[in-house]
């Protein structure tokens, strides 16, 4: 029986198949495949999504961390752009699966880890997202605190910065509670506002300092290539890891794509372009503060304290909007979906958003950002070692093992082809463990430290290759004939589309 329809590269369930899944305990309203009507995100929607996520305080201050480690301004910016061009590859490869089959990340993970084993990559991604959620709330809370200090005796209130932090944390949870479609609408109008505010800050710096300032003319602190590369490679891994999170759960957004072209064009322009531009704004503005105020001020919240209250108000709005757009899109969707996947019939996306907020508090974000070296090498590098292997497995499974052919209905069956042994695909678990292990070896064996310095890349390649080899003859793979047996291939012409659509609606049992 035909259970799915493929049209213009987008696969959706037939009405009969969708009806048959209504009672599955592995499905709820948020985890089901998207319908044809829900594939409505354009290239602009994907661009605005990334602009909203990339324009945030961690992006602004990332370049500061690289300069503090010894790079000059252009070395820092090139490292950031290169890292984002690299991570763009898995972003597009994994987004393809979401766009074609309309499935969210936890369901996508069932393909490679099994119906129960999917909780492993889903929870791993969720923990990292919760940490980022807390970090962005901390930055946003600091901006609110600066505004209140400038306008009153707020600084005399005991624990004032934590009060501001919890207030902003609550705002994030409330917005996230409204769901992914509300996030799309917010990103749509927030993106141009954030770009204007960022460029306005750059213009102020140029005019006030009479140029870019001394930092852009400061030389690199490295005297040899060896010294530079000793910092460059772990820094590059940290930059890649910055968005290695979204490289995994990008199907959560790709599933709404109008077409593959829409998601490819929108993401390819916005991700590396926005990260490079905003990181440069961070470097240029900070360079100007050396001329204007006599010291380098990397923290935008601290920089605002030097302005009149009205400017602080506008700046606070910009920081809050930047932190909010990043948080609710990049750091809530994945853990909320992971929570739903644990108990689809009981936990909704709204409930998952609340769980994310609570988990972020347990991460104590004020400690995570306390030291820039620990932030780049330990936090970013550490979760790069965790997520790189999962990225490798996901890419190898969809592109090499399954060759972009799968059965939607069996993803929601506890006893289907993707359940493996008792719900766990041990081959993916072995590959995942191997990818992490080889990076850890680099951490503990001095002569092999380059393995840890490039943990995300090494883990991706090792786990991907091992998984591809182990799965080469797996029974869960679908042949061309099996895929054709369950899939209606629809003509792309308008007339044929109308005719086929009516046929499916009127006679679903014969499709």
Coordinates of C-alpha atoms in Angstrom, one line a residue:
X1 CA 0.0 0.0 0.0
X2 CA 1.1 3.5 -0.8
X3 CA 1.7 5.4 2.5
X4 CA 3.5 8.6 1.3
X5 CA 3.5 11.0 -1.6
X6 CA 6.7 12.6 -3.1
X7 CA 6.2 15.9 -5.0
X8 CA 8.9 18.3 -6.0
X9 CA 11.3 16.6 -3.6
X10 CA 8.9 16.9 -0.6
X11 CA 7.5 13.7 1.0
X12 CA 4.2 13.8 2.9
X13 CA 1.9 11.1 4.3
X14 CA -1.2 10.0 2.4
X15 CA -4.4 10.8 4.3
X16 CA -4.9 7.1 5.1
X17 CA -1.4 6.7 6.5
X18 CA -1.8 9.8 8.6
X19 CA -5.0 8.5 10.0
X20 CA -3.4 5.1 10.8
X21 CA -0.8 6.8 13.0
X22 CA -3.2 8.8 15.2
X23 CA -3.0 6.3 18.0
X24 CA 0.8 5.7 17.9
X25 CA 2.4 6.5 21.3
X26 CA 5.5 7.6 19.4
X27 CA 3.7 10.6 17.8
X28 CA 2.1 13.8 18.9
X29 CA 1.1 17.0 17.1
X30 CA 4.7 18.4 17.2
X31 CA 6.5 15.1 16.3
X32 CA 4.4 14.1 13.3
X33 CA 5.6 14.8 9.7
X34 CA 4.6 18.2 8.3
X35 CA 1.8 18.5 5.7
X36 CA 2.2 20.0 2.3
X37 CA 0.6 23.2 3.5
X38 CA 3.1 23.5 6.4
X39 CA 6.1 23.6 3.9
X40 CA 5.9 27.4 3.6
X41 CA 9.2 28.7 4.8
X42 CA 11.0 30.8 2.1
X43 CA 14.7 31.6 1.7
X44 CA 14.0 34.9 3.6
X45 CA 12.5 32.9 6.6
X46 CA 15.7 30.8 6.8
X47 CA 17.9 33.9 6.4
X48 CA 16.0 35.8 9.1
X49 CA 16.2 32.8 11.3
X50 CA 20.0 32.7 11.1
X51 CA 20.4 36.5 11.3
X52 CA 18.3 36.5 14.5
X53 CA 20.4 33.6 16.0
X54 CA 23.8 34.9 14.9
X55 CA 23.4 38.5 16.1
X56 CA 23.9 37.8 19.8
X57 CA 26.4 38.7 22.5
X58 CA 28.4 35.4 22.3
X59 CA 29.0 36.2 18.6
X60 CA 30.0 39.8 19.4
X61 CA 32.5 38.6 22.1
X62 CA 33.8 35.5 20.3
X63 CA 36.3 37.5 18.3
X64 CA 37.4 39.1 21.6
X65 CA 38.3 35.7 22.9
X66 CA 40.4 34.9 19.9
X67 CA 42.2 38.3 20.1
X68 CA 42.8 37.8 23.8
X69 CA 44.5 34.5 22.9
X70 CA 46.9 36.3 20.6
X71 CA 45.3 36.7 17.1
X72 CA 45.1 40.0 15.3
X73 CA 41.7 41.2 14.1
X74 CA 41.8 39.7 10.6
X75 CA 43.1 36.3 11.9
X76 CA 40.1 36.2 14.3
X77 CA 37.6 37.1 11.7
X78 CA 38.9 34.7 9.1
X79 CA 38.9 31.9 11.8
X80 CA 35.2 32.7 12.5
X81 CA 34.2 32.8 8.8
X82 CA 36.1 29.6 8.0
X83 CA 34.6 27.8 11.0
X84 CA 31.1 28.8 9.9
X85 CA 31.7 27.7 6.3
X86 CA 32.8 24.3 7.6
X87 CA 29.8 23.9 9.9
X88 CA 27.5 25.1 7.1
X89 CA 28.1 21.7 5.3
X90 CA 26.5 19.5 7.9
X91 CA 23.8 22.1 8.4
X92 CA 22.7 21.8 4.8
X93 CA 23.2 18.0 4.7
X94 CA 21.0 17.4 7.7
X95 CA 18.5 20.1 6.8
X96 CA 17.9 18.3 3.5
X97 CA 16.3 15.4 5.5
X98 CA 14.0 17.7 7.4
X99 CA 12.9 19.5 4.3
X100 CA 12.3 16.3 2.3
X101 CA 10.5 14.2 4.9
X102 CA 9.1 16.9 7.2
X103 CA 10.4 15.3 10.4
X104 CA 11.9 16.9 13.5
X105 CA 15.3 16.0 14.9
X106 CA 14.3 13.4 17.5
X107 CA 12.4 11.5 14.9
X108 CA 15.3 11.8 12.4
X109 CA 17.5 10.3 15.1
X110 CA 15.3 7.2 15.2
X111 CA 16.7 6.3 11.8
X112 CA 20.2 5.9 13.1
X113 CA 19.9 5.2 16.9
X114 CA 16.6 3.3 16.9
X115 CA 13.2 4.2 18.4
X116 CA 14.5 4.2 22.0
X117 CA 18.2 4.9 21.3
X118 CA 17.2 8.2 19.7
X119 CA 17.0 9.6 23.2
X120 CA 20.8 9.5 23.4
X121 CA 21.5 12.1 20.7
X122 CA 18.4 14.0 21.5
X123 CA 19.3 14.4 25.2
X124 CA 23.0 15.2 24.3
X125 CA 21.8 18.0 22.1
X126 CA 19.3 19.2 24.7
X127 CA 21.9 19.5 27.5
X128 CA 24.1 21.7 25.3
X129 CA 21.1 23.8 24.3
X130 CA 20.1 24.3 27.9
X131 CA 23.6 25.6 28.7
X132 CA 23.4 28.1 25.8
X133 CA 19.9 29.1 26.9
X134 CA 21.3 30.1 30.3
X135 CA 24.3 31.9 28.8
X136 CA 22.1 34.1 26.6
X137 CA 19.7 34.8 29.5
X138 CA 22.7 35.9 31.6
X139 CA 23.8 38.4 28.9
X140 CA 20.3 39.7 28.5
X141 CA 19.9 40.0 32.2
X142 CA 23.2 41.9 32.5
X143 CA 21.9 44.4 29.9
X144 CA 18.7 45.0 31.8
X145 CA 20.7 45.4 35.0
X146 CA 22.9 48.1 33.3
X147 CA 19.8 50.0 32.2
X148 CA 18.3 50.0 35.7
X149 CA 21.6 51.0 37.3
X150 CA 21.8 54.0 34.9
X151 CA 18.3 55.2 35.8
X152 CA 18.0 54.8 39.6
X153 CA 19.6 53.4 42.7
X154 CA 19.2 49.9 41.4
X155 CA 22.8 49.1 42.2
X156 CA 22.0 49.2 45.9
X157 CA 19.5 46.4 45.6
X158 CA 21.0 43.2 47.0
X159 CA 21.5 40.6 44.2
X160 CA 20.3 43.1 41.5
X161 CA 22.0 41.3 38.6
X162 CA 20.4 38.0 39.5
X163 CA 17.0 39.6 39.8
X164 CA 17.4 41.0 36.2
X165 CA 18.7 37.6 35.1
X166 CA 15.6 35.8 36.4
X167 CA 13.3 38.4 34.9
X168 CA 14.8 37.9 31.5
X169 CA 14.9 34.2 31.9
X170 CA 11.1 34.2 32.6
X171 CA 10.6 36.3 29.4
X172 CA 12.4 33.8 27.3
X173 CA 10.4 30.9 28.7
X174 CA 7.2 32.7 28.1
X175 CA 8.0 33.5 24.4
X176 CA 9.3 29.9 23.8
X177 CA 6.1 28.5 25.3
X178 CA 4.2 29.9 22.3
X179 CA 5.8 27.5 19.9
X180 CA 7.9 27.4 16.7
X181 CA 5.5 29.3 14.5
X182 CA 5.6 32.2 16.9
X183 CA 9.4 32.0 16.7
X184 CA 9.3 32.3 12.9
X185 CA 7.1 35.4 13.1
X186 CA 9.4 37.0 15.6
X187 CA 12.5 36.3 13.6
X188 CA 10.8 37.7 10.5
X189 CA 10.7 41.3 11.9
X190 CA 13.5 41.1 14.3
X191 CA 16.2 40.3 11.7
X192 CA 16.2 43.8 10.0
X193 CA 16.0 45.6 13.3
X194 CA 19.1 43.8 14.6
X195 CA 21.1 44.5 11.4
X196 CA 20.2 48.3 11.7
X197 CA 21.2 48.4 15.3
X198 CA 24.5 46.6 14.7
X199 CA 25.4 48.9 11.8
X200 CA 24.4 52.0 13.9
X201 CA 26.8 50.9 16.6
X202 CA 29.6 50.5 14.0
X203 CA 28.9 54.0 12.6
X204 CA 29.0 55.5 16.1
X205 CA 32.4 53.8 16.7
X206 CA 33.9 55.1 13.5
X207 CA 32.7 58.7 13.9
X208 CA 33.6 58.9 17.6
X209 CA 37.0 57.4 17.3
X210 CA 37.9 59.0 14.0
X211 CA 38.6 55.6 12.5
X212 CA 38.8 52.0 13.5
X213 CA 41.3 52.6 16.3
X214 CA 44.5 50.9 17.4
X215 CA 43.2 47.4 17.7
X216 CA 42.8 46.9 14.0
X217 CA 46.5 47.9 13.5
X218 CA 47.8 45.7 16.4
X219 CA 50.0 42.8 15.1
X220 CA 49.5 39.2 16.0
X221 CA 51.2 38.0 19.1
X222 CA 52.5 34.9 17.4
X223 CA 56.1 34.9 16.2
X224 CA 56.0 31.6 14.4
X225 CA 53.5 29.5 12.4
X226 CA 53.7 26.8 15.1
X227 CA 52.6 29.2 17.8
X228 CA 49.7 30.4 15.6
X229 CA 48.4 26.9 14.7
X230 CA 48.6 25.7 18.3
X231 CA 45.9 28.3 19.0
X232 CA 44.2 28.3 15.6
X233 CA 43.0 24.6 15.5
X234 CA 41.4 24.4 18.9
X235 CA 39.9 27.9 18.2
X236 CA 38.5 26.7 14.9
X237 CA 37.0 23.7 16.7
X238 CA 35.4 26.1 19.2
X239 CA 34.0 28.2 16.3
X240 CA 32.6 25.1 14.6
X241 CA 31.1 23.9 17.8
X242 CA 29.3 27.2 18.2
X243 CA 26.8 26.1 15.7
X244 CA 27.4 22.3 15.7
X245 CA 24.3 22.3 17.9
X246 CA 22.1 23.6 15.1
X247 CA 23.9 21.4 12.6
X248 CA 22.2 18.5 14.4
X249 CA 18.7 19.7 15.0
X250 CA 18.3 21.9 11.9
X251 CA 15.6 19.4 10.7
X252 CA 13.4 21.0 13.3
X253 CA 13.3 24.1 11.1
X254 CA 14.2 22.5 7.7
X255 CA 10.9 20.5 7.9
X256 CA 9.0 23.7 7.1
X257 CA 11.0 24.5 4.0
X258 CA 9.0 25.4 0.8
X259 CA 11.7 23.7 -1.2
X260 CA 15.3 22.5 -0.9
X261 CA 16.4 25.6 -2.8
X262 CA 14.8 27.8 -0.1
X263 CA 16.6 26.3 2.8
X264 CA 20.0 26.0 0.9
X265 CA 20.0 29.6 -0.4
X266 CA 18.7 31.2 2.8
X267 CA 21.1 29.4 5.1
X268 CA 24.2 29.6 2.8
X269 CA 24.0 33.4 2.7
X270 CA 22.9 34.2 6.3
X271 CA 25.1 31.9 8.4
X272 CA 28.7 32.7 7.4
X273 CA 27.8 36.2 6.3
X274 CA 26.1 37.3 9.5
X275 CA 28.6 35.6 11.8
X276 CA 31.5 37.3 10.0
X277 CA 29.9 40.7 9.9
X278 CA 28.8 40.8 13.5
X279 CA 32.1 39.5 14.8
X280 CA 33.8 42.3 12.8
X281 CA 31.5 44.8 14.4
X282 CA 32.5 43.5 17.8
X283 CA 36.2 43.9 17.0
X284 CA 35.8 47.4 15.4
X285 CA 33.6 48.8 18.1
X286 CA 35.9 47.5 20.8
X287 CA 38.9 48.9 19.0
X288 CA 37.2 52.3 19.0
X289 CA 36.5 52.1 22.7
X290 CA 40.3 52.1 23.3
X291 CA 40.5 55.5 21.6
X292 CA 37.2 56.9 23.1
X293 CA 37.4 55.6 26.7
X294 CA 41.1 54.6 27.1
X295 CA 40.3 50.9 27.5
X296 CA 39.0 47.9 25.5
X297 CA 35.4 47.3 26.4
X298 CA 34.2 43.9 25.0
X299 CA 31.0 43.5 26.9
X300 CA 28.1 45.5 25.2
X301 CA 26.3 45.8 28.5
X302 CA 29.4 47.4 30.1
X303 CA 29.8 49.7 27.0
X304 CA 26.2 51.0 27.4
X305 CA 27.0 52.3 30.9
X306 CA 29.0 55.1 29.2
X307 CA 26.0 56.5 27.3
X308 CA 23.0 58.7 28.3
X309 CA 19.9 56.9 29.6
X310 CA 18.0 57.2 26.3
X311 CA 20.8 55.5 24.4
X312 CA 21.1 52.9 27.1
X313 CA 17.4 52.2 26.6
X314 CA 17.8 51.6 22.9
X315 CA 20.9 49.5 23.4
X316 CA 19.2 47.4 26.0
X317 CA 16.3 46.8 23.6
X318 CA 18.8 45.6 21.0
X319 CA 20.6 43.3 23.4
X320 CA 17.4 41.9 24.7
X321 CA 16.0 41.3 21.2
X322 CA 19.3 39.7 20.1
X323 CA 19.4 37.4 23.1
X324 CA 15.7 36.5 22.8
X325 CA 15.8 35.7 19.1
X326 CA 18.9 33.5 19.5
X327 CA 17.5 31.7 22.6
X328 CA 14.1 30.8 21.6
X329 CA 15.2 29.5 18.1
X330 CA 18.6 28.0 18.8
X331 CA 18.3 26.8 22.4
X332 CA 14.7 25.9 23.1
X333 CA 13.4 23.9 20.1
X334 CA 15.9 21.0 20.5
X335 CA 15.5 20.3 24.2
X336 CA 11.8 20.9 24.0
X337 CA 11.5 18.3 21.2
X338 CA 13.8 15.9 23.1
X339 CA 11.5 16.2 26.1
X340 CA 8.5 15.5 23.9
X341 CA 10.2 12.5 22.4
X342 CA 10.7 11.0 25.9
X343 CA 6.9 11.0 26.5
X344 CA 5.0 12.1 23.4
X345 CA 1.5 11.6 24.8
X346 CA 2.2 13.6 28.0
X347 CA 4.8 16.3 27.2
X348 CA 4.0 19.1 24.8
X349 CA 6.4 21.6 23.2
X350 CA 5.2 24.1 25.8
X351 CA 6.1 21.7 28.6
X352 CA 9.4 21.0 27.0
X353 CA 10.2 24.8 26.9
X354 CA 9.6 25.0 30.7
X355 CA 11.8 22.0 31.3
X356 CA 14.5 23.7 29.2
X357 CA 14.3 26.8 31.3
X358 CA 14.7 24.9 34.5
X359 CA 17.6 22.8 33.2
X360 CA 19.4 26.0 32.1
X361 CA 19.4 27.2 35.7
X362 CA 21.1 24.0 36.9
X363 CA 23.9 24.7 34.4
X364 CA 24.8 27.9 36.3
X365 CA 25.6 30.1 33.2
X366 CA 27.4 32.7 35.3
X367 CA 30.2 30.2 35.8
X368 CA 30.3 29.0 32.1
X369 CA 31.3 32.5 30.8
X370 CA 33.5 33.4 33.7
X371 CA 36.8 32.6 31.9
X372 CA 37.3 33.1 28.2
X373 CA 39.9 30.3 27.8
X374 CA 37.6 27.8 29.6
X375 CA 34.7 29.1 27.5
X376 CA 36.4 28.4 24.1
X377 CA 38.6 25.4 24.9
X378 CA 36.6 23.5 27.6
X379 CA 32.9 24.4 27.0
X380 CA 32.9 24.8 23.2
X381 CA 35.6 22.3 22.5
X382 CA 34.1 19.8 24.9
X383 CA 30.6 19.7 23.4
X384 CA 32.2 19.7 19.9
X385 CA 33.7 16.4 20.9
X386 CA 30.3 15.2 21.9
X387 CA 28.3 16.4 19.0
X388 CA 30.8 15.8 16.1
X389 CA 30.3 12.0 16.2
X390 CA 26.5 12.4 16.1
X391 CA 26.8 14.7 13.1
X392 CA 28.9 12.1 11.4
X393 CA 26.4 9.3 12.0
X394 CA 23.5 11.4 10.9
X395 CA 25.1 12.4 7.6
X396 CA 26.4 8.9 6.9
X397 CA 23.1 7.4 7.6
X398 CA 20.9 9.7 5.4
X399 CA 23.3 10.2 2.5
X400 CA 25.3 7.0 2.3
X401 CA 23.4 4.2 4.1
X402 CA 19.8 5.1 3.1
X403 CA 20.6 7.3 0.1
X404 CA 17.7 9.6 1.1
X405 CA 15.0 6.8 1.1
X406 CA 12.9 6.0 4.1
X407 CA 9.5 5.1 5.3
X408 CA 7.7 7.8 7.3
X409 CA 5.1 5.5 8.9
X410 CA 7.8 3.1 10.2
X411 CA 9.5 5.9 12.1
X412 CA 6.4 6.0 14.3
X413 CA 6.2 2.2 14.8
X414 CA 7.7 0.6 17.9
X415 CA 8.2 -2.6 16.0
X416 CA 9.2 -1.2 12.6
X417 CA 12.4 -1.5 10.6
X418 CA 13.9 1.4 12.6
X419 CA 13.4 -0.3 16.0
X420 CA 16.4 -2.6 15.6
X421 CA 17.1 -4.7 18.7
X422 CA 14.6 -3.6 21.5
X423 CA 14.6 -0.1 20.1
X424 CA 18.4 0.4 20.1
X425 CA 20.8 0.3 17.1
X426 CA 24.0 -0.9 18.7
X427 CA 26.0 -0.1 15.5
X428 CA 25.4 3.6 16.0
X429 CA 26.2 3.4 19.7
X430 CA 29.5 1.7 18.9
X431 CA 30.3 4.4 16.3
X432 CA 29.3 7.2 18.6
X433 CA 31.6 5.8 21.4
X434 CA 34.5 5.4 19.0
X435 CA 34.2 9.0 17.9
X436 CA 34.3 10.3 21.4
X437 CA 37.0 7.9 22.5
X438 CA 39.5 9.0 19.9
X439 CA 39.1 12.7 20.9
X440 CA 39.5 11.8 24.6
X441 CA 42.7 10.0 23.7
X442 CA 44.0 13.2 22.3
X443 CA 43.1 15.0 25.5
X444 CA 45.1 12.6 27.8
X445 CA 48.0 11.7 25.5
X446 CA 50.3 14.8 25.0
X447 CA 51.7 13.7 21.6
X448 CA 48.2 13.2 20.2
X449 CA 46.6 16.5 21.5
X450 CA 45.8 17.5 17.9
X451 CA 43.0 14.9 18.1
X452 CA 41.3 16.9 20.9
X453 CA 42.1 20.3 19.2
X454 CA 40.1 19.1 16.2
X455 CA 37.6 17.0 18.2
X456 CA 34.5 17.9 16.2
X457 CA 36.0 17.2 12.8
X458 CA 37.8 14.0 14.0
X459 CA 34.8 12.7 15.7
X460 CA 32.5 13.4 12.7
X461 CA 34.9 11.6 10.3
X462 CA 35.6 8.6 12.6
X463 CA 32.0 8.0 13.7
X464 CA 30.7 8.6 10.2
X465 CA 33.1 6.1 8.6
X466 CA 32.6 3.4 11.2
X467 CA 28.8 3.7 11.1
X468 CA 28.7 3.6 7.3
X469 CA 30.8 0.5 7.3
X470 CA 28.8 -1.3 10.0
X471 CA 25.5 -0.4 8.3
X472 CA 26.5 -1.3 4.8
X473 CA 24.2 -4.4 4.7
X474 CA 21.8 -3.6 7.5
X475 CA 18.2 -4.9 7.1
X476 CA 16.8 -1.5 7.8
X477 CA 18.1 -0.1 4.5
X478 CA 15.4 0.4 1.9
X479 CA 15.9 -0.6 -1.7
X480 CA 14.7 1.4 -4.7
X481 CA 11.9 -1.1 -5.3
X482 CA 10.7 -1.0 -1.6
X483 CA 10.7 2.8 -1.7
X484 CA 8.7 2.8 -5.0
X485 CA 6.2 0.3 -3.5
X486 CA 5.2 2.8 -0.7
X487 CA 5.6 6.1 -2.5
X488 CA 3.4 7.9 -4.9
X489 CA 5.6 9.9 -7.3
X490 CA 3.4 12.9 -8.4
X491 CA 3.8 14.9 -11.6
X492 CA 4.9 18.5 -10.9
X493 CA 2.5 20.1 -13.4
X494 CA -0.3 22.1 -12.0
X495 CA -3.0 20.0 -13.7
X496 CA -1.6 16.7 -12.6
X497 CA -1.1 18.0 -9.1
X498 CA -4.8 18.9 -8.9
X499 CA -5.9 15.6 -10.3
X500 CA -3.6 13.6 -8.1
X501 CA -4.6 15.6 -5.0
X502 CA -8.3 14.9 -5.7
X503 CA -7.6 11.2 -6.2
X504 CA -5.9 11.0 -2.8
X505 CA -8.7 12.8 -1.0
X506 CA -11.5 10.8 -2.7
X507 CA -9.9 7.3 -2.8
X508 CA -7.1 7.1 -0.1
X509 CA -7.5 3.4 0.2
X510 CA -6.5 2.9 -3.5
X511 CA -3.4 5.1 -3.3

